[in-house]
CSV table of C-alpha atoms in Angstrom, one decimal:
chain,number,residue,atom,x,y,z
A,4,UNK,CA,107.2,111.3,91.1
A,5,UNK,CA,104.7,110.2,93.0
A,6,UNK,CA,104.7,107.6,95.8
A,7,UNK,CA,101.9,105.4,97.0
A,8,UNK,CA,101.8,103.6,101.0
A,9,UNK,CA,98.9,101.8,101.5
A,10,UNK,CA,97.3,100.5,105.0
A,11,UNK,CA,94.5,99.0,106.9
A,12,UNK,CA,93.8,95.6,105.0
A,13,UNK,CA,93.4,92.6,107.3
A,14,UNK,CA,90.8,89.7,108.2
A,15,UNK,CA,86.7,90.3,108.8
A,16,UNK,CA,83.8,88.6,108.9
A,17,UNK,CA,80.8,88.6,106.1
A,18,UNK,CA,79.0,91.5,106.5
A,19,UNK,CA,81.8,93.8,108.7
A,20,UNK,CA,84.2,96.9,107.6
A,21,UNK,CA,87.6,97.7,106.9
A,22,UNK,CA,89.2,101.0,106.4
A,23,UNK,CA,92.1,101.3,103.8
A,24,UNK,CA,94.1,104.4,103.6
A,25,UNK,CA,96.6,105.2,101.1
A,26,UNK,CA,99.4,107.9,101.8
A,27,UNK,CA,100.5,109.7,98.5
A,28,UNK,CA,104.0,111.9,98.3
A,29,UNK,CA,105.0,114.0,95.6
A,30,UNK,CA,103.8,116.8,93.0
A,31,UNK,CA,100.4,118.4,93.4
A,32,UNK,CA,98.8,115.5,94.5
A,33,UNK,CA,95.3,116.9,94.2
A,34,UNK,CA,95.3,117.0,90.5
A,35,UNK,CA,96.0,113.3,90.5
A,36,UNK,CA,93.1,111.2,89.7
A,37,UNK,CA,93.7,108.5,92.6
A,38,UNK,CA,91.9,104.9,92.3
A,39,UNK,CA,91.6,101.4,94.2
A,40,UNK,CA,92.4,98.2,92.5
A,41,UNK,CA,91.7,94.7,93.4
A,42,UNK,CA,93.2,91.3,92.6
A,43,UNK,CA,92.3,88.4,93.1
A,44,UNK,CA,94.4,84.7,92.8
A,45,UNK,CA,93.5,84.0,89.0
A,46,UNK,CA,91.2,87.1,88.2
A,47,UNK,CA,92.6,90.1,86.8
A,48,UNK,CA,92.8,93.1,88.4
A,49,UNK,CA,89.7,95.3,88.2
A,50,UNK,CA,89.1,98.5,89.6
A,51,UNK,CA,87.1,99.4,92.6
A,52,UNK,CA,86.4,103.1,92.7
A,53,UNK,CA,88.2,106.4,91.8
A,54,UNK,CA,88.3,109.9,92.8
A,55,UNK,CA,89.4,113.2,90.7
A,56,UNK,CA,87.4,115.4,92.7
A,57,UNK,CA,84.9,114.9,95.9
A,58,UNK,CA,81.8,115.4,92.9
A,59,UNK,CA,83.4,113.1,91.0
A,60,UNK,CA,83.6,109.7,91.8
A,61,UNK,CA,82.6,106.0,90.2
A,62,UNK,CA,82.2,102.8,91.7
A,63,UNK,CA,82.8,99.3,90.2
A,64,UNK,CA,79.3,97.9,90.0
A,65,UNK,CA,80.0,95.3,92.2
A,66,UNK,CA,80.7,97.4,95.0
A,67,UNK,CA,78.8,100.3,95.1
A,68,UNK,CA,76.4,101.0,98.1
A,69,UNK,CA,79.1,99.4,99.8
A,70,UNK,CA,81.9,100.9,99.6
A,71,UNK,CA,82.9,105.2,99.8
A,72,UNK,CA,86.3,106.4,98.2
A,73,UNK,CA,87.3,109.6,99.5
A,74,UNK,CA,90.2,112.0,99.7
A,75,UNK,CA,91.8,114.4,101.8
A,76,UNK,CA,93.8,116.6,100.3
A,77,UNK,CA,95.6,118.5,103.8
A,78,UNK,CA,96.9,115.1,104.6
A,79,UNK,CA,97.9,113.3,101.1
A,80,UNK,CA,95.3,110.8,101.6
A,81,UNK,CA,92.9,108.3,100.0
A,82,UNK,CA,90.4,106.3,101.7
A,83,UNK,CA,88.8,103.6,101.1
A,84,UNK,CA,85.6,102.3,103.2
A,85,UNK,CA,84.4,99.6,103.0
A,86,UNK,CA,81.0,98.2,104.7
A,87,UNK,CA,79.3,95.2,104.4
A,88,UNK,CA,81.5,93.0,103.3
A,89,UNK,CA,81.8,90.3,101.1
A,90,UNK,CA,83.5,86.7,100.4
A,91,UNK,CA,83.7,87.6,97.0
A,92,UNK,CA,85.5,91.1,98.2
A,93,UNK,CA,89.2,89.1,99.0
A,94,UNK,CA,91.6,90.4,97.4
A,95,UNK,CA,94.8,92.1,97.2
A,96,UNK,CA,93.7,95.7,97.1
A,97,UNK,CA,96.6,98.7,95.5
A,98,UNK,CA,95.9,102.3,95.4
A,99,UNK,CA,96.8,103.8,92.1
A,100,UNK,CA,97.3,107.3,90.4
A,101,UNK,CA,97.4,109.2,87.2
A,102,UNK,CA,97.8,112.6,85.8
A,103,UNK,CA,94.8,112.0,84.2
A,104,UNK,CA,93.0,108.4,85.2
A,105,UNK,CA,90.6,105.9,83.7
A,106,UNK,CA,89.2,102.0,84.4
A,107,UNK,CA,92.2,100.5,82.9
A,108,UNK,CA,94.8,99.5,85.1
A,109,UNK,CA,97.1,100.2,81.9
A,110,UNK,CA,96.3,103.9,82.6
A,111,UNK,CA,97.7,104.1,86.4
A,112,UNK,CA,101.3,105.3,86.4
A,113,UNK,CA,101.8,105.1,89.9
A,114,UNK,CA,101.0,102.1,92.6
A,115,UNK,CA,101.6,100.9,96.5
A,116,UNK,CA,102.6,97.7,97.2
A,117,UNK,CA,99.2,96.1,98.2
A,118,UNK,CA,97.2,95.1,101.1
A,119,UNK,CA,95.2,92.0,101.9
A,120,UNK,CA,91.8,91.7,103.0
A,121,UNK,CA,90.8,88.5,103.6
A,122,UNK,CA,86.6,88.3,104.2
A,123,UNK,CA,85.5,85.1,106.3
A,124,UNK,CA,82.3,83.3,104.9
């Protein structure tokens, strides 16, 4: 079973950066597709990006140029970066994994308990 921590939401201006890391425990957690999800009040939740491998990775249209997923296996980490932000990015943001992944939140089997960025207009 696989557990999900996640860290480093918090408040930033339009046009600044936050870093969000998400610490994973449990089976071979590098043939876990890993993903970031965002929710906003009255919106569904949507993915952001995913990872199954550093050549394999897709952004949510709405964020890419922006924002970089990335993983580190040594450590039992997922990253998110995120530059250049956004009103329109504020959300709730969970990290998610699979045995085997998609776009669908439906498809995640495993979740954190969310972090908040707030962007300032």
């Amino acid at each position: 079973q696989v557990q999900l921590v996640e860290s480093g939401g918090g408040l930033a201006p339009a046009g600044g950066s936050l870093r969000l890391s998400c610490a994973a425990s449990g089976r071979t957690f590098d043939s876990y597709v890993m993903a970031w999800f965002r929710q906003a009040p009255g919106k569904e939740r949507e993915i952001v990006a995913r990872i199954v491998s550093d050549l394999i990775t897709v952004y949510a249209d709405s964020v890419k140029g922006r924002f970089t997923i990335s993983r580190d296996n040594a450590k039992n980490t997922v990253y998110l970066q995120m530059n250049s932000l956004k009103p329109e990015d504020t959300a709730v943001y969970y990290c998610a994994s699979d045995s085997v992944g998609g776009t669908s939140p439906d498809r995640y089997s495993y979740w954190g308990q969310g972090t908040q960025v707030t962007v300032s207009s």
